[in-house]
PDB file of C-alpha atoms in Angstrom:
ATOM      1  CA  MET W   1     139.745-180.586 -30.227  1.00 87.00           C
ATOM      2  CA  THR W   2     141.328-177.043 -28.893  1.00 95.00           C
ATOM      3  CA  LEU W   3     139.097-175.487 -26.162  1.00 97.00           C
ATOM      4  CA  ARG W   4     138.934-172.242 -25.520  1.00 97.00           C
ATOM      5  CA  VAL W   5     138.325-171.928 -22.359  1.00 98.00           C
ATOM      6  CA  ALA W   6     137.417-168.961 -19.599  1.00 97.00           C
ATOM      7  CA  LEU W   7     139.035-169.184 -15.996  1.00 98.00           C
ATOM      8  CA  LEU W   8     137.181-166.860 -13.643  1.00 97.00           C
ATOM      9  CA  GLY W   9     138.852-165.801 -10.743  1.00 94.00           C
ATOM     10  CA  CYS W  10     142.556-167.725 -12.147  1.00 95.00           C
ATOM     11  CA  GLY W  11     144.165-168.099  -8.947  1.00 95.00           C
ATOM     12  CA  TYR W  12     146.191-170.559  -7.158  1.00 96.00           C
ATOM     13  CA  VAL W  13     144.415-173.670  -8.837  1.00 97.00           C
ATOM     14  CA  GLY W  14     143.440-171.665 -12.367  1.00 97.00           C
ATOM     15  CA  LEU W  15     146.830-170.811 -12.802  1.00 98.00           C
ATOM     16  CA  GLU W  16     147.823-173.953 -13.073  1.00 98.00           C
ATOM     17  CA  LEU W  17     144.841-175.224 -14.647  1.00 98.00           C
ATOM     18  CA  GLY W  18     145.916-172.658 -17.254  1.00 98.00           C
ATOM     19  CA  ARG W  19     149.365-174.142 -17.992  1.00 98.00           C
ATOM     20  CA  GLN W  20     147.948-177.781 -18.528  1.00 98.00           C
ATOM     21  CA  LEU W  21     145.269-176.850 -20.560  1.00 98.00           C
ATOM     22  CA  SER W  22     148.192-174.368 -22.921  1.00 98.00           C
ATOM     23  CA  ALA W  23     150.385-177.658 -22.581  1.00 98.00           C
ATOM     24  CA  ASN W  24     147.847-180.044 -23.660  1.00 98.00           C
ATOM     25  CA  GLY W  25     146.902-177.530 -26.831  1.00 97.00           C
ATOM     26  CA  HIS W  26     144.007-175.336 -25.538  1.00 98.00           C
ATOM     27  CA  HIS W  27     143.175-172.080 -25.295  1.00 98.00           C
ATOM     28  CA  PRO W  28     142.458-170.721 -21.547  1.00 98.00           C
ATOM     29  CA  ILE W  29     141.815-167.141 -20.829  1.00 98.00           C
ATOM     30  CA  GLY W  30     142.751-165.849 -17.134  1.00 98.00           C
ATOM     31  CA  VAL W  31     140.020-163.612 -15.419  1.00 97.00           C
ATOM     32  CA  ARG W  32     141.486-161.458 -12.467  1.00 96.00           C
ATOM     33  CA  ARG W  33     140.744-158.006 -11.487  1.00 92.00           C
ATOM     34  CA  SER W  34     144.004-156.776  -9.791  1.00 94.00           C
ATOM     35  CA  ASP W  35     147.698-155.666 -11.493  1.00 96.00           C
ATOM     36  CA  ASP W  36     149.341-158.563  -9.682  1.00 96.00           C
ATOM     37  CA  GLY W  37     146.693-160.987 -10.541  1.00 95.00           C
ATOM     38  CA  ILE W  38     147.059-160.140 -14.371  1.00 97.00           C
ATOM     39  CA  ALA W  39     150.537-160.435 -13.792  1.00 97.00           C
ATOM     40  CA  ALA W  40     150.787-164.058 -12.183  1.00 97.00           C
ATOM     41  CA  ILE W  41     148.078-165.198 -15.460  1.00 97.00           C
ATOM     42  CA  GLU W  42     150.931-163.886 -17.769  1.00 97.00           C
ATOM     43  CA  ALA W  43     153.944-164.915 -16.216  1.00 97.00           C
ATOM     44  CA  ALA W  44     152.411-168.580 -16.077  1.00 97.00           C
ATOM     45  CA  GLY W  45     152.165-167.897 -19.957  1.00 97.00           C
ATOM     46  CA  PHE W  46     148.912-167.470 -21.420  1.00 97.00           C
ATOM     47  CA  ASP W  47     146.110-165.104 -22.116  1.00 97.00           C
ATOM     48  CA  ALA W  48     144.691-162.590 -19.280  1.00 97.00           C
ATOM     49  CA  VAL W  49     141.796-160.260 -19.060  1.00 97.00           C
ATOM     50  CA  GLN W  50     141.188-157.914 -16.739  1.00 97.00           C
ATOM     51  CA  ALA W  51     137.810-157.691 -15.165  1.00 95.00           C
ATOM     52  CA  ASP W  52     136.001-158.106 -11.864  1.00 93.00           C
ATOM     53  CA  ILE W  53     133.868-161.469 -12.017  1.00 91.00           C
ATOM     54  CA  THR W  54     130.763-159.664 -10.011  1.00 91.00           C
ATOM     55  CA  ASP W  55     130.428-156.982 -12.413  1.00 93.00           C
ATOM     56  CA  ALA W  56     128.644-158.133 -15.943  1.00 92.00           C
ATOM     57  CA  ASP W  57     129.423-155.085 -17.479  1.00 93.00           C
ATOM     58  CA  ALA W  58     133.103-155.839 -17.354  1.00 94.00           C
ATOM     59  CA  LEU W  59     133.046-159.615 -18.017  1.00 94.00           C
ATOM     60  CA  GLN W  60     132.110-158.801 -21.366  1.00 92.00           C
ATOM     61  CA  THR W  61     135.177-157.719 -21.866  1.00 94.00           C
ATOM     62  CA  VAL W  62     135.903-161.873 -21.800  1.00 94.00           C
ATOM     63  CA  PRO W  63     135.783-163.230 -25.644  1.00 93.00           C
ATOM     64  CA  ASP W  64     134.072-166.312 -26.644  1.00 93.00           C
ATOM     65  CA  VAL W  65     134.707-169.871 -25.089  1.00 95.00           C
ATOM     66  CA  ASP W  66     133.792-173.388 -24.575  1.00 95.00           C
ATOM     67  CA  ALA W  67     133.891-173.499 -21.598  1.00 97.00           C
ATOM     68  CA  ILE W  68     133.854-171.380 -18.222  1.00 97.00           C
ATOM     69  CA  VAL W  69     135.346-172.884 -15.217  1.00 98.00           C
ATOM     70  CA  PHE W  70     134.442-170.553 -11.745  1.00 97.00           C
ATOM     71  CA  ALA W  71     137.395-170.689  -9.367  1.00 95.00           C
ATOM     72  CA  ALA W  72     137.239-167.383  -7.563  1.00 89.00           C
ATOM     73  CA  SER W  73     137.785-166.959  -4.337  1.00 82.00           C
ATOM     74  CA  SER W  74     136.371-164.744  -1.463  1.00 72.00           C
ATOM     75  CA  GLY W  75     140.222-164.568   0.256  1.00 70.00           C
ATOM     76  CA  GLY W  76     139.456-166.445   3.573  1.00 64.00           C
ATOM     77  CA  ARG W  77     137.292-163.729   4.737  1.00 68.00           C
ATOM     78  CA  GLY W  78     133.592-164.130   6.236  1.00 80.00           C
ATOM     79  CA  ALA W  79     130.404-165.787   5.037  1.00 83.00           C
ATOM     80  CA  ASP W  80     128.927-161.805   3.512  1.00 86.00           C
ATOM     81  CA  ALA W  81     131.962-161.980   1.302  1.00 86.00           C
ATOM     82  CA  ALA W  82     131.646-165.801   0.403  1.00 88.00           C
ATOM     83  CA  ARG W  83     128.388-165.152  -0.892  1.00 93.00           C
ATOM     84  CA  GLU W  84     129.138-161.908  -2.498  1.00 91.00           C
ATOM     85  CA  ILE W  85     131.897-163.934  -4.665  1.00 91.00           C
ATOM     86  CA  TYR W  86     130.144-167.448  -4.790  1.00 93.00           C
ATOM     87  CA  VAL W  87     126.468-166.831  -4.873  1.00 94.00           C
ATOM     88  CA  ASP W  88     126.088-163.219  -6.796  1.00 94.00           C
ATOM     89  CA  GLY W  89     129.290-163.662  -8.629  1.00 94.00           C
ATOM     90  CA  LEU W  90     128.647-167.305  -9.893  1.00 96.00           C
ATOM     91  CA  ARG W  91     124.740-165.864 -10.868  1.00 96.00           C
ATOM     92  CA  THR W  92     126.548-162.677 -12.697  1.00 95.00           C
ATOM     93  CA  ALA W  93     129.107-164.682 -14.282  1.00 95.00           C
ATOM     94  CA  ILE W  94     126.400-167.645 -15.898  1.00 96.00           C
ATOM     95  CA  GLU W  95     124.157-164.587 -17.232  1.00 94.00           C
ATOM     96  CA  ALA W  96     126.931-162.564 -18.210  1.00 92.00           C
ATOM     97  CA  VAL W  97     127.726-166.050 -20.970  1.00 91.00           C
ATOM     98  CA  GLY W  98     124.615-167.019 -21.201  1.00 90.00           C
ATOM     99  CA  GLU W  99     122.727-164.528 -22.723  1.00 87.00           C
ATOM    100  CA  ARG W 100     125.206-163.517 -25.086  1.00 84.00           C
ATOM    101  CA  ASP W 101     123.844-163.864 -28.639  1.00 76.00           C
ATOM    102  CA  SER W 102     127.026-165.348 -30.202  1.00 70.00           C
ATOM    103  CA  PRO W 103     126.915-169.045 -31.767  1.00 67.00           C
ATOM    104  CA  SER W 104     130.462-169.949 -29.606  1.00 69.00           C
ATOM    105  CA  GLN W 105     128.362-169.254 -26.405  1.00 80.00           C
ATOM    106  CA  PRO W 106     129.906-171.848 -24.128  1.00 92.00           C
ATOM    107  CA  ASP W 107     128.116-175.369 -23.432  1.00 93.00           C
ATOM    108  CA  ARG W 108     129.790-176.001 -19.838  1.00 96.00           C
ATOM    109  CA  LEU W 109     130.328-174.049 -16.703  1.00 98.00           C
ATOM    110  CA  ILE W 110     132.207-176.010 -13.746  1.00 98.00           C
ATOM    111  CA  TYR W 111     132.637-174.635 -10.543  1.00 98.00           C
ATOM    112  CA  THR W 112     134.786-175.407  -7.529  1.00 97.00           C
ATOM    113  CA  SER W 113     134.105-175.928  -4.511  1.00 96.00           C
ATOM    114  CA  SER W 114     134.455-177.346  -1.084  1.00 94.00           C
ATOM    115  CA  THR W 115     134.197-180.324   0.730  1.00 95.00           C
ATOM    116  CA  GLY W 116     133.469-178.151   3.781  1.00 91.00           C
ATOM    117  CA  VAL W 117     129.736-178.591   2.565  1.00 94.00           C
ATOM    118  CA  HIS W 118     129.589-181.944   3.569  1.00 94.00           C
ATOM    119  CA  GLY W 119     129.620-181.102   8.042  1.00 89.00           C
ATOM    120  CA  ASP W 120     130.323-183.313  10.369  1.00 88.00           C
ATOM    121  CA  HIS W 121     129.832-186.723   9.868  1.00 91.00           C
ATOM    122  CA  ASP W 122     132.030-188.385  12.965  1.00 89.00           C
ATOM    123  CA  GLY W 123     134.878-189.704  10.811  1.00 91.00           C
ATOM    124  CA  ASP W 124     132.622-191.962   8.146  1.00 95.00           C
ATOM    125  CA  TRP W 125     132.690-191.863   5.155  1.00 96.00           C
ATOM    126  CA  VAL W 126     131.515-189.014   2.304  1.00 96.00           C
ATOM    127  CA  THR W 127     131.017-189.606  -1.223  1.00 95.00           C
ATOM    128  CA  SER W 128     129.906-187.326  -4.322  1.00 95.00           C
ATOM    129  CA  GLU W 129     126.639-188.089  -3.580  1.00 94.00           C
ATOM    130  CA  THR W 130     126.314-187.810   0.514  1.00 95.00           C
ATOM    131  CA  SER W 131     124.214-185.157   1.370  1.00 92.00           C
ATOM    132  CA  ILE W 132     125.457-182.662   2.715  1.00 91.00           C
ATOM    133  CA  GLU W 133     125.008-180.923   5.876  1.00 85.00           C
ATOM    134  CA  PRO W 134     126.489-177.730   5.927  1.00 86.00           C
ATOM    135  CA  THR W 135     127.201-176.673   9.478  1.00 81.00           C
ATOM    136  CA  THR W 136     128.493-172.517   9.538  1.00 84.00           C
ATOM    137  CA  PRO W 137     127.171-169.724   7.378  1.00 86.00           C
ATOM    138  CA  LYS W 138     130.221-169.776   4.705  1.00 87.00           C
ATOM    139  CA  THR W 139     129.780-173.269   3.927  1.00 88.00           C
ATOM    140  CA  GLU W 140     125.611-172.904   3.757  1.00 91.00           C
ATOM    141  CA  VAL W 141     127.131-170.589   1.188  1.00 92.00           C
ATOM    142  CA  LEU W 142     129.061-172.955  -0.361  1.00 93.00           C
ATOM    143  CA  ALA W 143     126.104-175.315  -0.697  1.00 94.00           C
ATOM    144  CA  GLU W 144     123.970-172.645  -1.983  1.00 95.00           C
ATOM    145  CA  ALA W 145     126.803-172.059  -4.564  1.00 96.00           C
ATOM    146  CA  GLU W 146     126.645-174.956  -5.488  1.00 97.00           C
ATOM    147  CA  ARG W 147     123.123-175.638  -6.160  1.00 97.00           C
ATOM    148  CA  ILE W 148     122.764-172.487  -8.337  1.00 97.00           C
ATOM    149  CA  ALA W 149     125.994-174.469 -10.548  1.00 97.00           C
ATOM    150  CA  LEU W 150     123.794-177.336 -10.737  1.00 97.00           C
ATOM    151  CA  GLU W 151     120.864-175.779 -11.801  1.00 97.00           C
ATOM    152  CA  TYR W 152     121.028-172.002 -12.925  1.00 97.00           C
ATOM    153  CA  PRO W 153     122.952-172.481 -16.611  1.00 96.00           C
ATOM    154  CA  ALA W 154     120.476-174.831 -17.592  1.00 96.00           C
ATOM    155  CA  GLU W 155     117.698-171.816 -17.891  1.00 95.00           C
ATOM    156  CA  PHE W 156     120.558-170.814 -20.580  1.00 94.00           C
ATOM    157  CA  GLY W 157     121.553-174.121 -22.169  1.00 93.00           C
ATOM    158  CA  ILE W 158     124.966-174.766 -20.277  1.00 96.00           C
ATOM    159  CA  ASP W 159     125.305-177.773 -18.635  1.00 97.00           C
ATOM    160  CA  GLY W 160     127.271-177.080 -14.693  1.00 98.00           C
ATOM    161  CA  THR W 161     129.266-179.027 -12.968  1.00 98.00           C
ATOM    162  CA  VAL W 162     130.487-178.863  -9.836  1.00 98.00           C
ATOM    163  CA  ALA W 163     134.372-179.947  -8.886  1.00 98.00           C
ATOM    164  CA  ARG W 164     134.111-180.251  -5.195  1.00 97.00           C
ATOM    165  CA  TYR W 165     138.291-179.999  -3.629  1.00 97.00           C
ATOM    166  CA  ALA W 166     139.521-181.622  -0.381  1.00 97.00           C
ATOM    167  CA  GLY W 167     142.184-179.463   1.154  1.00 95.00           C
ATOM    168  CA  LEU W 168     144.624-177.871  -1.247  1.00 96.00           C
ATOM    169  CA  TYR W 169     148.170-178.420  -0.767  1.00 97.00           C
ATOM    170  CA  GLY W 170     151.468-178.086  -2.871  1.00 96.00           C
ATOM    171  CA  PRO W 171     153.645-175.576  -3.771  1.00 95.00           C
ATOM    172  CA  ASP W 172     153.789-172.503  -1.396  1.00 92.00           C
ATOM    173  CA  ARG W 173     151.398-174.370   0.437  1.00 93.00           C
ATOM    174  CA  TYR W 174     152.862-177.380   2.228  1.00 93.00           C
ATOM    175  CA  ARG W 175     152.761-175.566   5.739  1.00 88.00           C
ATOM    176  CA  LEU W 176     155.140-178.452   6.992  1.00 91.00           C
ATOM    177  CA  GLN W 177     156.371-176.405   9.919  1.00 90.00           C
ATOM    178  CA  ARG W 178     152.824-176.172  11.061  1.00 92.00           C
ATOM    179  CA  TYR W 179     152.854-180.252  11.566  1.00 94.00           C
ATOM    180  CA  LEU W 180     156.836-180.846  12.831  1.00 94.00           C
ATOM    181  CA  GLU W 181     156.307-178.333  15.218  1.00 94.00           C
ATOM    182  CA  GLY W 182     152.890-179.053  16.597  1.00 93.00           C
ATOM    183  CA  PRO W 183     151.018-179.647  18.857  1.00 94.00           C
ATOM    184  CA  VAL W 184     148.940-181.738  16.223  1.00 94.00           C
ATOM    185  CA  THR W 185     144.832-181.880  17.166  1.00 93.00           C
ATOM    186  CA  GLU W 186     143.593-185.410  16.671  1.00 94.00           C
ATOM    187  CA  GLY W 187     141.301-185.590  13.521  1.00 93.00           C
ATOM    188  CA  TYR W 188     141.560-186.675   9.281  1.00 95.00           C
ATOM    189  CA  LEU W 189     142.951-184.739   6.800  1.00 95.00           C
ATOM    190  CA  ASN W 190     141.709-184.759   3.487  1.00 97.00           C
ATOM    191  CA  MET W 191     143.782-183.271   0.992  1.00 97.00           C
ATOM    192  CA  VAL W 192     144.627-182.892  -2.545  1.00 98.00           C
ATOM    193  CA  HIS W 193     147.802-181.786  -4.670  1.00 98.00           C
ATOM    194  CA  ARG W 194     147.349-178.260  -6.570  1.00 98.00           C
ATOM    195  CA  ASP W 195     148.310-180.441  -9.826  1.00 98.00           C
ATOM    196  CA  ASP W 196     145.513-183.130  -9.084  1.00 98.00           C
ATOM    197  CA  ALA W 197     143.377-180.202  -8.192  1.00 98.00           C
ATOM    198  CA  ALA W 198     143.706-178.591 -12.150  1.00 98.00           C
ATOM    199  CA  GLY W 199     144.179-181.634 -13.479  1.00 98.00           C
ATOM    200  CA  ALA W 200     141.205-183.193 -12.870  1.00 98.00           C
ATOM    201  CA  VAL W 201     139.511-179.962 -14.332  1.00 98.00           C
ATOM    202  CA  ARG W 202     141.161-180.683 -17.340  1.00 98.00           C
ATOM    203  CA  PHE W 203     140.377-183.869 -17.047  1.00 98.00           C
ATOM    204  CA  LEU W 204     136.511-183.094 -17.301  1.00 98.00           C
ATOM    205  CA  LEU W 205     136.488-180.594 -20.017  1.00 98.00           C
ATOM    206  CA  GLU W 206     139.025-182.809 -22.179  1.00 98.00           C
ATOM    207  CA  GLU W 207     137.183-185.919 -22.040  1.00 98.00           C
ATOM    208  CA  ASP W 208     133.833-184.423 -21.550  1.00 98.00           C
ATOM    209  CA  LEU W 209     132.855-186.348 -18.653  1.00 98.00           C
ATOM    210  CA  GLY W 210     131.218-185.251 -15.502  1.00 98.00           C
ATOM    211  CA  ARG W 211     128.239-182.814 -16.768  1.00 97.00           C
ATOM    212  CA  GLU W 212     125.371-182.228 -14.580  1.00 97.00           C
ATOM    213  CA  GLU W 213     126.716-183.694 -11.336  1.00 97.00           C
ATOM    214  CA  VAL W 214     128.741-183.017  -8.219  1.00 98.00           C
ATOM    215  CA  VAL W 215     133.091-185.029  -9.248  1.00 98.00           C
ATOM    216  CA  GLN W 216     134.563-184.909  -5.351  1.00 98.00           C
ATOM    217  CA  VAL W 217     138.046-184.009  -6.144  1.00 98.00           C
ATOM    218  CA  VAL W 218     140.393-185.523  -3.380  1.00 98.00           C
ATOM    219  CA  ASP W 219     143.340-187.911  -3.003  1.00 98.00           C
ATOM    220  CA  ASP W 220     143.124-192.171  -2.322  1.00 98.00           C
ATOM    221  CA  GLU W 221     143.207-191.844   1.182  1.00 97.00           C
ATOM    222  CA  PRO W 222     142.417-189.239   4.070  1.00 97.00           C
ATOM    223  CA  ALA W 223     145.341-188.604   6.442  1.00 96.00           C
ATOM    224  CA  GLU W 224     145.104-189.790  10.150  1.00 96.00           C
ATOM    225  CA  LYS W 225     146.773-186.244  11.818  1.00 96.00           C
ATOM    226  CA  TRP W 226     149.054-187.401  14.373  1.00 97.00           C
ATOM    227  CA  ALA W 227     149.794-190.269  11.531  1.00 97.00           C
ATOM    228  CA  PHE W 228     150.845-187.751   9.300  1.00 97.00           C
ATOM    229  CA  ALA W 229     152.480-185.023  11.328  1.00 97.00           C
ATOM    230  CA  ASP W 230     154.820-188.584  12.684  1.00 97.00           C
ATOM    231  CA  TRP W 231     155.242-189.674   8.785  1.00 97.00           C
ATOM    232  CA  LEU W 232     157.029-186.342   7.996  1.00 96.00           C
ATOM    233  CA  ALA W 233     159.283-186.176  11.249  1.00 96.00           C
ATOM    234  CA  ASP W 234     160.355-189.383  10.434  1.00 96.00           C
ATOM    235  CA  GLU W 235     160.939-188.654   6.450  1.00 95.00           C
ATOM    236  CA  CYS W 236     162.908-185.350   8.305  1.00 93.00           C
ATOM    237  CA  GLY W 237     164.753-186.649  10.995  1.00 93.00           C
ATOM    238  CA  ARG W 238     163.176-185.221  13.602  1.00 94.00           C
ATOM    239  CA  GLU W 239     161.293-185.728  16.781  1.00 96.00           C
ATOM    240  CA  HIS W 240     157.570-186.256  16.674  1.00 97.00           C
ATOM    241  CA  PRO W 241     155.695-183.400  17.154  1.00 97.00           C
ATOM    242  CA  PRO W 242     153.333-182.633  20.531  1.00 96.00           C
ATOM    243  CA  LYS W 243     149.719-184.196  20.360  1.00 96.00           C
ATOM    244  CA  GLN W 244     146.547-183.307  21.798  1.00 94.00           C
ATOM    245  CA  THR W 245     143.099-184.305  21.561  1.00 88.00           C
ATOM    246  CA  LYS W 246     140.055-182.763  20.656  1.00 87.00           C
ATOM    247  CA  ALA W 247     138.802-182.074  23.921  1.00 85.00           C
ATOM    248  CA  GLU W 248     142.453-180.846  24.976  1.00 80.00           C
ATOM    249  CA  ARG W 249     142.051-178.352  21.967  1.00 86.00           C
ATOM    250  CA  LEU W 250     138.600-177.155  23.033  1.00 82.00           C
ATOM    251  CA  ALA W 251     140.113-175.843  26.723  1.00 85.00           C
ATOM    252  CA  ASP W 252     141.463-173.265  25.215  1.00 76.00           C
ATOM    253  CA  ASP W 253     139.150-170.195  25.690  1.00 70.00           C
ATOM    254  CA  ASP W 254     140.856-168.428  23.091  1.00 78.00           C
ATOM    255  CA  LEU W 255     139.253-170.265  20.641  1.00 75.00           C
ATOM    256  CA  SER W 256     136.629-168.727  17.902  1.00 78.00           C
ATOM    257  CA  GLU W 257     133.315-170.251  17.317  1.00 74.00           C
ATOM    258  CA  PRO W 258     134.658-171.118  13.506  1.00 71.00           C
ATOM    259  CA  ALA W 259     137.481-172.421  14.888  1.00 76.00           C
ATOM    260  CA  GLN W 260     135.894-174.842  17.513  1.00 78.00           C
ATOM    261  CA  ARG W 261     133.281-176.427  14.993  1.00 76.00           C
ATOM    262  CA  ARG W 262     136.376-176.744  12.416  1.00 78.00           C
ATOM    263  CA  ILE W 263     138.025-179.115  15.219  1.00 79.00           C
ATOM    264  CA  LEU W 264     134.898-180.960  15.772  1.00 80.00           C
ATOM    265  CA  THR W 265     134.122-181.329  12.275  1.00 84.00           C
ATOM    266  CA  SER W 266     135.377-184.726  10.839  1.00 89.00           C
ATOM    267  CA  LYS W 267     135.037-187.139   7.987  1.00 95.00           C
ATOM    268  CA  ARG W 268     136.704-189.488   5.551  1.00 97.00           C
ATOM    269  CA  CYS W 269     136.147-187.800   1.614  1.00 97.00           C
ATOM    270  CA  ALA W 270     136.185-190.461  -0.933  1.00 97.00           C
ATOM    271  CA  ASN W 271     136.950-189.825  -4.547  1.00 98.00           C
ATOM    272  CA  ASP W 272     135.156-193.057  -6.132  1.00 96.00           C
ATOM    273  CA  ARG W 273     133.301-190.574  -8.771  1.00 97.00           C
ATOM    274  CA  LEU W 274     136.512-188.968  -9.848  1.00 98.00           C
ATOM    275  CA  ARG W 275     137.901-192.386 -10.286  1.00 98.00           C
ATOM    276  CA  GLU W 276     134.963-194.075 -11.700  1.00 98.00           C
ATOM    277  CA  LEU W 277     135.309-191.553 -14.304  1.00 98.00           C
ATOM    278  CA  GLY W 278     138.986-192.417 -14.985  1.00 98.00           C
ATOM    279  CA  TYR W 279     140.946-189.292 -13.630  1.00 98.00           C
ATOM    280  CA  GLU W 280     144.585-190.907 -12.562  1.00 98.00           C
ATOM    281  CA  LEU W 281     146.309-189.157  -9.472  1.00 98.00           C
ATOM    282  CA  ARG W 282     149.854-187.722  -9.886  1.00 98.00           C
ATOM    283  CA  TYR W 283     150.107-187.424  -6.549  1.00 98.00           C
ATOM    284  CA  PRO W 284     147.155-190.436  -5.014  1.00 98.00           C
ATOM    285  CA  THR W 285     148.489-189.907  -1.165  1.00 98.00           C
ATOM    286  CA  PHE W 286     150.566-187.439   0.670  1.00 97.00           C
ATOM    287  CA  ARG W 287     153.512-189.830   1.025  1.00 97.00           C
ATOM    288  CA  GLU W 288     153.760-188.534  -3.085  1.00 97.00           C
ATOM    289  CA  GLY W 289     152.547-185.307  -2.776  1.00 97.00           C
ATOM    290  CA  TYR W 290     154.860-184.066  -0.346  1.00 96.00           C
ATOM    291  CA  ARG W 291     157.895-185.292  -1.516  1.00 94.00           C
ATOM    292  CA  ALA W 292     159.140-182.371  -3.243  1.00 92.00           C
ATOM    293  CA  ALA W 293     158.702-180.127   0.238  1.00 92.00           C
ATOM    294  CA  ILE W 294     160.874-182.622   2.341  1.00 93.00           C
ATOM    295  CA  GLU W 295     163.346-182.934  -0.242  1.00 90.00           C
ATOM    296  CA  SER W 296     163.743-179.240  -0.654  1.00 84.00           C
ATOM    297  CA  VAL W 297     163.178-178.431   2.973  1.00 78.00           C
ATOM    298  CA  CYS W 298     164.071-181.170   5.864  1.00 83.00           C
ATOM    299  CA  ASP W 299     166.888-182.119   3.174  1.00 65.00           C
ATOM    300  CA  SER W 300     168.550-179.092   3.290  1.00 62.00           C
ATOM    301  CA  GLU W 301     168.170-179.170   7.262  1.00 63.00           C
ATOM    302  CA  SER W 302     170.279-182.165   7.738  1.00 51.00           C
TER     303      SER W 302
END
């Protein structure tokens, strides 16, 4: 079955998702508001619609589709900007497509969230079913958006799904030097490669799975930061980087309150539900996922 999928906020993950859907014979439609965003979608090889996803009238230019993927970003800004996109924008998008008088109204929505909604669990494991405990104004917004994504679409006959992403990495987002040079603060890294972040959503759409539930999208192995940094150094033939404890890092008077919270937040994210549903990760750990970066950067220096 060929799927028509609107990718609202078609950025880092959305572009890869569009490429994967196209490669599998589907019809993705990327939606961005900027000229550069439209150019990026066209360069990726699929259809583009220029529209502001927070504008209900503008969203009427998006053609009828089978599914909506809401993958917008607030651009790393604060809680107010996040609310405008993730809460107000999500509601607007659901209403804009849900209120259409069309026989081809979409019957599902996938909202891409963040494992940041879990808050601090003192290094313990968290799953898709673990109660979330947001600890910052921005993650509180993300938690509210998750509730909207799971509950509000039902008013329009649409099933909502939350794909909860761990930290994204991949092309243009490897940040090798950060860990090779240090200092590296202790803690865990929960990660997922861009290709698997997109691949998991594609899988849920193609296999018609995960309706009305949260699916945590993370790789198989949370990485202990010090061990991860030392592994990268070994692979690149460098000295291990300097390390610091959380207490040492927190002694820095220049740290903002959000930065302090990030340092103190510790958890290990599990992908049990994603695996149960049958998705096979292309990059099950950072070792496979960072191979391309090591070969392109570190090997060229040797």
